[in-house]
Amino acid sequence: MSSEIIQVLKEDGTVSPLFKKETDLTEQDLKKIYETMILTRVYEERSLKLQRSGRIGFYIGCKGQEASHIGSAYALKMDDWVFPAYREPGVLFLRGIALKTMICQMMGNAGDPTMGRQMPCHYSYKEGNNGSVSSPLATQIPHAVGIAYAAKYMKHKIVSLTYFGEGSTSEGDFHTGLNFAAVFKSPVVFICQNNQWAISVPVARQTVSESIAIKAKAYGMPGIKVDGNDVLAMYQVTKDAVERARNGDGPTLIESFTYRLGSHSSSDDAARYRPEGELESWEQKDPIIRFEKYLLSENILTPESIKKIKDDAEEEFTQAVKEAEKVGLPPLETLFTGVYKDMPESLREQMEDLINEQKRLGASEDNSMAFPL
Amino acid sequence: MSSEIIQVLKEDGTVSPLFKKETDLTEQDLKKIYETMILTRVYEERSLKLQRSGRIGFYIGCKGQEASHIGSAYALKMDDWVFPAYREPGVLFLRGIALKTMICQMMGNAGDPTMGRQMPCHYSYKEGNNGSVSSPLATQIPHAVGIAYAAKYMKHKIVSLTYFGEGSTSEGDFHTGLNFAAVFKSPVVFICQNNQWAISVPVARQTVSESIAIKAKAYGMPGIKVDGNDVLAMYQVTKDAVERARNGDGPTLIESFTYRLGSHSSSDDAARYRPEGELESWEQKDPIIRFEKYLLSENILTPESIKKIKDDAEEEFTQAVKEAEKVGLPPLETLFTGVYKDMPESLREQMEDLINEQKRLGASEDNSMAFPL
Amino acid sequence: MANLTLLQAINSALREEMRRDERVIVLGEDVGKNGGVFRATEGLFDEFGAERSVDTPLSESGIIGMSIGMAMYGLRPVPEIQFMDFIYPAFDQIVSEAAKMRYRSGGQYTVPMVIRTPYGGGIRGGHYHSQSAEAYFAHTPGLKVVIPSNPYDAKGLLISAIRDEDPVIFMEPKRLYRSLKGEVPETDYTVPIGKASITRAGKDISVFAYGAMIPICLEAAKKAEEHDIDVEVVDLRSLVPLDIKTIINSVKKTGRAVVVYEAPKTGGFGAEIAAIIAEKAIEYLEGPVLRVAGLDTPFPYTFEHIYMPDSRRVFEAIEKVINF
Amino acid sequence: MANLTLLQAINSALREEMRRDERVIVLGEDVGKNGGVFRATEGLFDEFGAERSVDTPLSESGIIGMSIGMAMYGLRPVPEIQFMDFIYPAFDQIVSEAAKMRYRSGGQYTVPMVIRTPYGGGIRGGHYHSQSAEAYFAHTPGLKVVIPSNPYDAKGLLISAIRDEDPVIFMEPKRLYRSLKGEVPETDYTVPIGKASITRAGKDISVFAYGAMIPICLEAAKKAEEHDIDVEVVDLRSLVPLDIKTIINSVKKTGRAVVVYEAPKTGGFGAEIAAIIAEKAIEYLEGPVLRVAGLDTPFPYTFEHIYMPDSRRVFEAIEKVINF
Ligand SMILES: Cc1ncc(C[n+]2csc(CCOP(=O)(O)OP(=O)(O)O)c2C)c(N)n1
Ligand SMILES: Cc1ncc(C[n+]2csc(CCOP(=O)(O)OP(=O)(O)O)c2C)c(N)n1
Ligand SMILES: [Mg+2]
Ligand SMILES: [Mg+2]
């Protein structure tokens, strides 16, 4: 079971009749999913440009993984929780974040709710029950379990879903997170975005297990391998897992078998290590093209409406950047506030010293270098 | 496969004819194994008495797990390496350590090669390629993998074997150790002594996987569940795994299904948490009694020779304690030496200050309390 | 009032808070049915059930990682790390996640969690059942570090910690668990976090310490009294936030300072105390700031009583500074 | 001699040692084919093959745990932790195992291993690509902590570290990786571990620092010169073992001290330097021992250049001590 791969939408854009009959996705839903995928792709292309022109310091993307995270996140209710890694901006779009807020985050300016404290793409979005992204890998996995435990304890019927890469399955926190969830039968859905690479390290160097999905057996939970470039399969498999969780039947591990079409980040060049031809062969499986074929064949979208969706996304981004660029730096105090609820005396002293110094001598020179990877 | 349990020696003391035909164990071997099991049992009973009478500070035992570790360790060659947890004194006996040395370790006196630096039962025995026992659980697992990697790199045909409890499988280092071994195809044998308890926590609270053995699937290695109270099965299964490893076919996870007949340690009282009747039912499966039945029925041993083996072990222990008790404290300098190869100036200063102080004021008062668990 | 051991005071604080606030949950290895290996959580399983007195699988990173999630959701988890020596597998979760969550999320998420853990030597526990790891955590912005030295403070500080909105490392001096008794109110009360306490007022020299070193410093002070030296013993109680004012005022008054801690000397938190004095009160000093601390070796077994600071060693340091 | 960046000097040290001694193996995330995310191991994969230039699965605990085993067997592993901020999952293996192995086994087992890791700010890496975690390791007996500040020292110290019989945390100032060039011998040579270097001799005040703070202190010293203040800059180079003699001698000479480090101020290793001075040279001091350090906050992104000590801030501290 665990090494079979589930697919609903074939690469030629056709869909199994059974799925069509049984799915609860309306045309409205399909459009919404498609629009979010497009926005996500545009967000990536444009953000990389911003990065190259020095307007943001860094970008880490998800090209090729739009179906994987947007299809799955669409299976959640709004009061469910999501603990993303860093390749899931589409989840935020689904949950209603303002594009401008995300761009401000990347710029680290005062429009960033986290006040320029973290690197680009490390979003926090509590309104959308979307956790706080951190760089250390796999740490979010036990958090998702804790949320689920707490919710169950408080008799809230919510589910917690977390994303992580296949590289991250090698960390101890993957192991411990899945084991705790299973032992406590917590309502969690674990989604491994197996995009074949962890920076320059291929999945074959990460694990020699039959699949990522089969790792579920070590924890006594179901493990399912899905075509991660098939947005409909991602939706359906996640939906089933979410339902199981919500019904008190415990956690599930989903392996989304997909591919990172870009480099690891704006600082990486995958050409250094990617075997020839691999990228091209996966570009054929681009999840957006495949979904487009389907939507066109079903007359849910037309070439015109597709163009409009794309143009709108571009325009939305352009506008949001304009807005974001008007915003100034966060107040200097935010460097010191929020370490604790109440600022300790010693930190207050550091703050006062530093603010006085900046007043006396003018602002410090910003001679930081570019982020190297 | 993974949840089947392998047994050779039945509880009534009979052995499958196939095993008898195929085993390479001679009468000599069987006697040696039995003697080591008896010595280990005696070591435990007498050490607990030493602890109760205040002559050692702590003891942590292996009653019921003699077959599990002695049967398996017997499958190794002398230049193979062992990374034990703390319930494997029998391995040291097999590898030729002097009983007196072990007792000196427990007493923390100058006869302890580690100079009283660690708690009782934390042996180091390099001559026997037996690692250094530490308290933090599961940390030895990646060490065993590193040894195996190094040996393979140096083209030494040795195998590295490591023991750990089922509780320790929840730690990240279990996960990471098995994964690294599988990815590097290192010659390692992992033996989980599933003795059903981690102090007061039953295995059902540790994991809800079908078995411990099945966790091997997460790493793409074979996983085998064995009756850990069956010394012959432990030997055979380990032998096969060791051979696979030595032949370059990679690591194996062995689950030894056994039971901790004692409390967790000299400070614990299992009656607080152990369900009624459980101990009694496992006492029926005492690995020594079972093996004895077999050896008697095969006329390899007689009631007389058994008595002699037991008496000899008792006598050996008595003599060793006598010898050990003659040994004084380690020199005070050993508190400071061996932190680094060469002592840093600042530590030398601390040493001189302290030695002078002890000279000036007399020895410090030893008002430490007893170890609580 | 009841005459309780430090351990009973901890137990009482947990019980009171669990009764008062159903968001409070204890979790860890052996904390449930067994009541903890030191019995700090004894009786909670029976009174509050397995869901609030949770035996977890054996993974410190899991215990803390899960607690962080619980806290983000609004609970008040009180995870126990069985011995502080075993906190390291959870180090990443503590310093990378719990400590930084409020700051990095712009206050969207917070981690009101108390990590209780017995620390320190004196029970013949060797390398791995004796460590005092406060310096690691006190150097990590976002964490509070609290260490009581007596039953009254233990209960009051633990209740404050549970009600605190930030993650607290609550270190319990296991050596004093059962050896120290004191009057403790049966109802709930708080001792504020961030205030040192002058355990013994004096005018000749200040001794700064915390946790299990306090009784030892008091013993040394008594001895000093016989030599006509009037020692002030300051119990820091909380390392972060640190009551710098009380430290500086004490040094201004006495002009002399000794710092006592049982962790390895180099880089221990006592260095920070000495550094603060050298920074802010140098002009008041009439002698060196001496440190009496653990040795720069792993914690030993046989020679533990020699390794650990005792009142003789503290007294010698006092004398040295006085005679400087 | 070649004019190399600090990064090239590191690479050269690794290459030389791997050529000289087949027991030397590098391992870590992306260190093989990709040559490391900073390219420190570039070319080693091609020259020495996948067995000696090992891409590991993504687990720091695994990388260090496996290296410990390799070292116990007689190899000389040089694991890389991609950023020091990611060393914490391996914290237990480092402090509980590597640090204590020699001592606890009575010298039967040793762990000659060099953990290379880029540390520090200045590259816009935010919370998790900027930390300076030396204080944690310098407080752990059994570990050595070495931090070069220039290409010559980087190569010579790294070679010493690889030949050392004990585990070394080798922290590389990533901010200087490519920004600093210097003359470096092409052959192998060593710089001894445990000796500070007086980078700039001076008579009015001593500034103690290491790693990426050295160029900043030199800048501040220059500025001070314009104000007729003659600054001595002492590059500690190794925190453990620490060259206490050089520190004390410098203070005896100048009578004044400033300590500079980029980690959060509270509990940072600079506190130890200040404490040692307050302990051993108080009578020579003509002013307070000031610390210029990172703030007691997580490492920020937008305000990183304000967070980090710069030459202005160091100069102000110098002035304050001089004018005390
Ligand atoms: C604990 C930790 N170690 C190392 C890194 C550096 N790092 C950032 S991303 C990455 C690869 C992650 O691979 P994977 O989990 O497959 O996720 P992907 O980037 O492919 O989505 C590494 C090694 C990190 N962020 N955290
Ligand atoms: C990292 C760590 N956490 C906690 C402990 C405390 N402790 C000692 S033994 C033990 C239970 C171990 O159970 P298991 O792995 O099943 O081994 P067993 O004792 O049953 O042989 C615990 C929790 C420890 N030694 N190390
Ligand atoms: Mg990946
Ligand atoms: Mg067990």
XYZ file of N, CA and C in Angstrom, chain A residues 221-323:
309
model
N 0.605 4.399 12.249
C -0.440 5.243 11.652
C -0.466 4.996 10.148
N -1.555 5.361 9.469
C -1.584 5.156 8.028
C -0.595 6.081 7.321
N -0.002 5.590 6.265
C 0.903 6.379 5.444
C 0.477 6.275 3.994
N 0.361 7.415 3.345
C -0.166 7.417 1.980
C 0.754 8.224 1.082
N 1.027 7.684 -0.079
C 1.878 8.388 -1.036
C 0.996 8.918 -2.167
N 1.118 10.183 -2.429
C 0.251 10.838 -3.415
C 1.094 11.541 -4.456
N 0.571 11.626 -5.641
C 1.172 12.451 -6.676
C 0.995 13.912 -6.258
N 2.061 14.517 -5.837
C 1.988 15.873 -5.294
C 1.800 16.939 -6.357
N 1.898 16.546 -7.611
C 1.642 17.518 -8.675
C 0.211 17.411 -9.178
N -0.560 16.622 -8.472
C -1.969 16.407 -8.811
C -2.793 17.074 -7.719
N -3.294 18.236 -8.040
C -3.944 19.042 -6.999
C -5.212 18.370 -6.475
N -5.857 17.601 -7.328
C -7.103 16.961 -6.896
C -6.820 15.789 -5.960
N -5.802 15.027 -6.289
C -5.433 13.920 -5.392
C -4.972 14.479 -4.047
N -4.200 15.552 -4.083
C -3.731 16.157 -2.835
C -4.914 16.569 -1.968
N -5.891 17.193 -2.633
C -7.092 17.603 -1.908
C -7.781 16.395 -1.292
N -8.014 15.394 -2.116
C -8.848 14.272 -1.669
C -8.176 13.481 -0.538
N -6.921 13.183 -0.715
C -6.207 12.388 0.287
C -6.128 13.160 1.612
N -5.874 14.450 1.507
C -5.811 15.261 2.722
C -7.179 15.335 3.385
N -8.192 15.505 2.565
C -9.545 15.591 3.109
C -9.869 14.331 3.919
N -9.555 13.188 3.360
C -9.816 11.933 4.070
C -9.046 11.889 5.394
N -7.808 12.307 5.339
C -6.987 12.280 6.553
C -7.523 13.265 7.586
N -7.947 14.422 7.122
C -8.496 15.439 8.026
C -9.765 14.901 8.684
N -10.565 14.227 7.900
C -11.802 13.681 8.461
C -11.525 12.611 9.518
N -10.627 11.729 9.168
C -10.218 10.712 10.146
C -9.771 11.369 11.451
N -8.943 12.372 11.300
C -8.428 13.066 12.484
C -9.579 13.696 13.262
N -10.445 14.374 12.527
C -11.544 15.073 13.202
C -12.480 14.096 13.907
N -12.583 12.915 13.335
C -13.457 11.905 13.947
C -12.794 11.143 15.093
N -11.601 11.552 15.439
C -10.969 10.892 16.581
C -10.201 9.639 16.216
N -9.933 9.458 14.912
C -9.232 8.244 14.513
C -7.726 8.426 14.373
N -7.232 9.559 14.809
C -5.780 9.720 14.894
C -5.116 10.294 13.657
N -3.790 10.355 13.717
C -2.996 11.036 12.689
C -2.739 10.201 11.440
N -2.309 10.889 10.400
C -1.944 10.256 9.127
C -0.677 10.919 8.598
N 0.157 10.145 7.965
C 1.306 10.698 7.251
C 1.029 10.637 5.754
N 1.126 11.778 5.109
C 0.943 11.844 3.654
C 2.273 12.226 3.007
N 2.713 11.427 2.098
C 3.886 11.796 1.308
C 3.420 12.375 -0.012
N 3.729 13.624 -0.199
C 3.419 14.263 -1.476
C 4.654 14.152 -2.360
N 4.544 13.348 -3.379
C 5.683 13.090 -4.264
C 5.708 14.180 -5.325
N 6.666 15.099 -5.192
C 6.643 16.273 -6.056
C 8.067 16.664 -6.424
N 8.254 17.882 -6.857
C 9.585 18.292 -7.310
C 9.774 19.793 -7.153
N 10.966 20.135 -6.723
C 11.331 21.557 -6.570
C 11.833 22.052 -7.920
N 11.001 22.796 -8.627
C 11.393 23.229 -9.977
C 12.436 24.342 -9.947
N 12.538 25.024 -8.828
C 13.538 26.096 -8.744
C 14.794 25.623 -8.026
N 15.682 26.571 -7.773
C 16.827 26.273 -6.924
C 16.340 26.274 -5.478
N 17.229 25.872 -4.552
C 16.797 25.820 -3.157
C 16.263 27.170 -2.687
N 16.971 28.234 -3.034
C 16.552 29.578 -2.643
C 17.213 30.554 -3.593
N 16.998 31.828 -3.356
C 17.593 32.837 -4.226
C 19.109 32.823 -4.168
N 19.691 32.164 -3.170
C 21.153 32.149 -3.077
C 21.763 30.882 -3.661
N 20.932 29.954 -4.077
C 21.430 28.648 -4.512
C 21.378 28.547 -6.032
N 22.229 27.703 -6.581
C 22.165 27.413 -8.013
C 22.141 25.901 -8.203
N 20.945 25.392 -8.457
C 20.758 23.936 -8.515
C 21.536 23.299 -9.652
N 21.947 24.096 -10.614
C 22.692 23.534 -11.742
C 23.993 22.876 -11.270
N 24.489 23.304 -10.115
C 25.722 22.719 -9.575
C 25.593 21.231 -9.293
N 24.409 20.790 -8.971
C 24.285 19.401 -8.493
C 23.153 18.601 -9.138
N 22.266 19.253 -9.871
C 21.108 18.533 -10.404
C 21.508 17.764 -11.657
N 21.162 16.478 -11.731
C 21.543 15.732 -12.930
C 20.858 16.305 -14.170
N 21.541 16.214 -15.258
C 21.014 16.756 -16.504
C 19.679 16.114 -16.861
N 18.790 16.906 -17.363
C 17.524 16.360 -17.853
C 16.452 16.219 -16.783
N 16.879 16.176 -15.519
C 15.901 15.943 -14.455
C 14.885 17.080 -14.379
N 15.397 18.295 -14.390
C 14.504 19.457 -14.309
C 13.506 19.440 -15.461
N 14.019 19.215 -16.665
C 13.175 19.257 -17.860
C 12.063 18.215 -17.766
N 12.434 17.029 -17.281
C 11.410 15.987 -17.248
C 10.320 16.344 -16.246
N 10.707 16.999 -15.160
C 9.690 17.387 -14.182
C 8.901 18.616 -14.631
N 9.519 19.437 -15.437
C 8.764 20.600 -15.947
C 7.564 20.142 -16.757
N 7.718 18.969 -17.364
C 6.583 18.389 -18.090
C 5.405 18.125 -17.158
N 5.723 17.920 -15.886
C 4.662 17.555 -14.940
C 4.181 18.748 -14.142
N 4.486 19.934 -14.612
C 4.093 21.156 -13.894
C 2.632 21.077 -13.442
N 2.395 21.189 -12.154
C 1.034 20.982 -11.627
C 0.030 22.014 -12.138
N 0.510 23.186 -12.490
C -0.430 24.218 -12.955
C -0.895 23.899 -14.364
N 0.044 23.499 -15.210
C -0.327 23.170 -16.589
C -1.328 22.017 -16.606
N -1.050 21.030 -15.782
C -1.931 19.863 -15.747
C -3.352 20.244 -15.313
N -3.423 21.048 -14.291
C -4.733 21.453 -13.773
C -5.453 22.333 -14.795
N -4.692 23.188 -15.444
C -5.243 24.050 -16.484
C -5.908 23.237 -17.581
N -5.190 22.203 -18.015
C -5.741 21.328 -19.069
C -7.109 20.812 -18.662
N -7.176 20.369 -17.416
C -8.434 19.829 -16.914
C -9.531 20.895 -16.908
N -9.201 22.046 -16.366
C -10.205 23.095 -16.234
C -10.680 23.571 -17.604
N -9.759 23.594 -18.544
C -10.137 23.980 -19.902
C -11.029 22.914 -20.521
N -10.633 21.672 -20.360
C -11.397 20.597 -20.994
C -12.803 20.509 -20.402
N -12.934 20.912 -19.167
C -14.259 20.881 -18.519
C -15.016 22.191 -18.714
N -14.395 23.092 -19.442
C -14.989 24.421 -19.645
C -15.248 25.207 -18.367
N -14.493 24.879 -17.365
C -14.612 25.666 -16.138
C -13.864 26.987 -16.335
N -12.781 26.892 -17.087
C -12.064 28.108 -17.462
C -11.886 28.138 -18.977
N -11.645 29.331 -19.474
C -11.343 29.491 -20.899
C -9.974 30.148 -21.003
N -9.365 30.098 -22.150
C -8.084 30.790 -22.301
C -8.188 32.245 -21.880
N -9.328 32.837 -22.117
C -9.473 34.245 -21.750
C -9.514 34.408 -20.234
N -10.332 33.569 -19.613
C -10.434 33.736 -18.149
C -9.098 33.415 -17.490
N -8.358 32.475 -18.059
C -7.035 32.174 -17.522
C -6.125 33.385 -17.639
N -6.157 33.991 -18.801
C -5.310 35.168 -18.978
C -5.675 36.237 -17.959
N -6.958 36.398 -17.743
C -7.393 37.424 -16.801
C -6.908 37.109 -15.375
N -7.028 35.850 -15.018
C -6.562 35.459 -13.678
C -5.081 35.793 -13.515
N -4.308 35.481 -14.542
C -2.874 35.744 -14.467
C -2.585 37.238 -14.429
N -3.269 37.961 -15.291
C -3.060 39.419 -15.320
C -3.437 40.036 -13.979
N -4.547 39.579 -13.447
C -4.999 40.122 -12.161
C -3.953 39.872 -11.062
N -3.407 38.667 -11.093
C -2.408 38.332 -10.067
C -1.196 39.251 -10.218
N -0.752 39.436 -11.457
C 0.392 40.323 -11.692
C 0.078 41.731 -11.185
N -1.087 42.183 -11.515
C -1.493 43.534 -11.140
C -1.572 43.660 -9.616
N -2.155 42.645 -9.015
C -2.278 42.647 -7.560
C -0.886 42.751 -6.917
N 0.031 41.994 -7.466
C 1.387 42.015 -6.915
C 2.021 43.387 -7.102
N 1.884 43.922 -8.308
C 2.454 45.245 -8.594
C 1.932 46.275 -7.599
N 0.630 46.247 -7.401
C 0.006 47.194 -6.464
C 0.538 46.993 -5.048
N 0.616 45.735 -4.660
C 1.033 45.434 -3.287
C 2.468 45.893 -3.050
N 3.328 45.692 -4.039
C 4.710 46.142 -3.893
C 4.741 47.653 -3.757
N 3.958 48.314 -4.591
C 3.898 49.790 -4.512
C 3.553 50.224 -3.106
N 2.516 49.616 -2.588
C 2.080 49.940 -1.225
C 3.177 49.623 -0.205
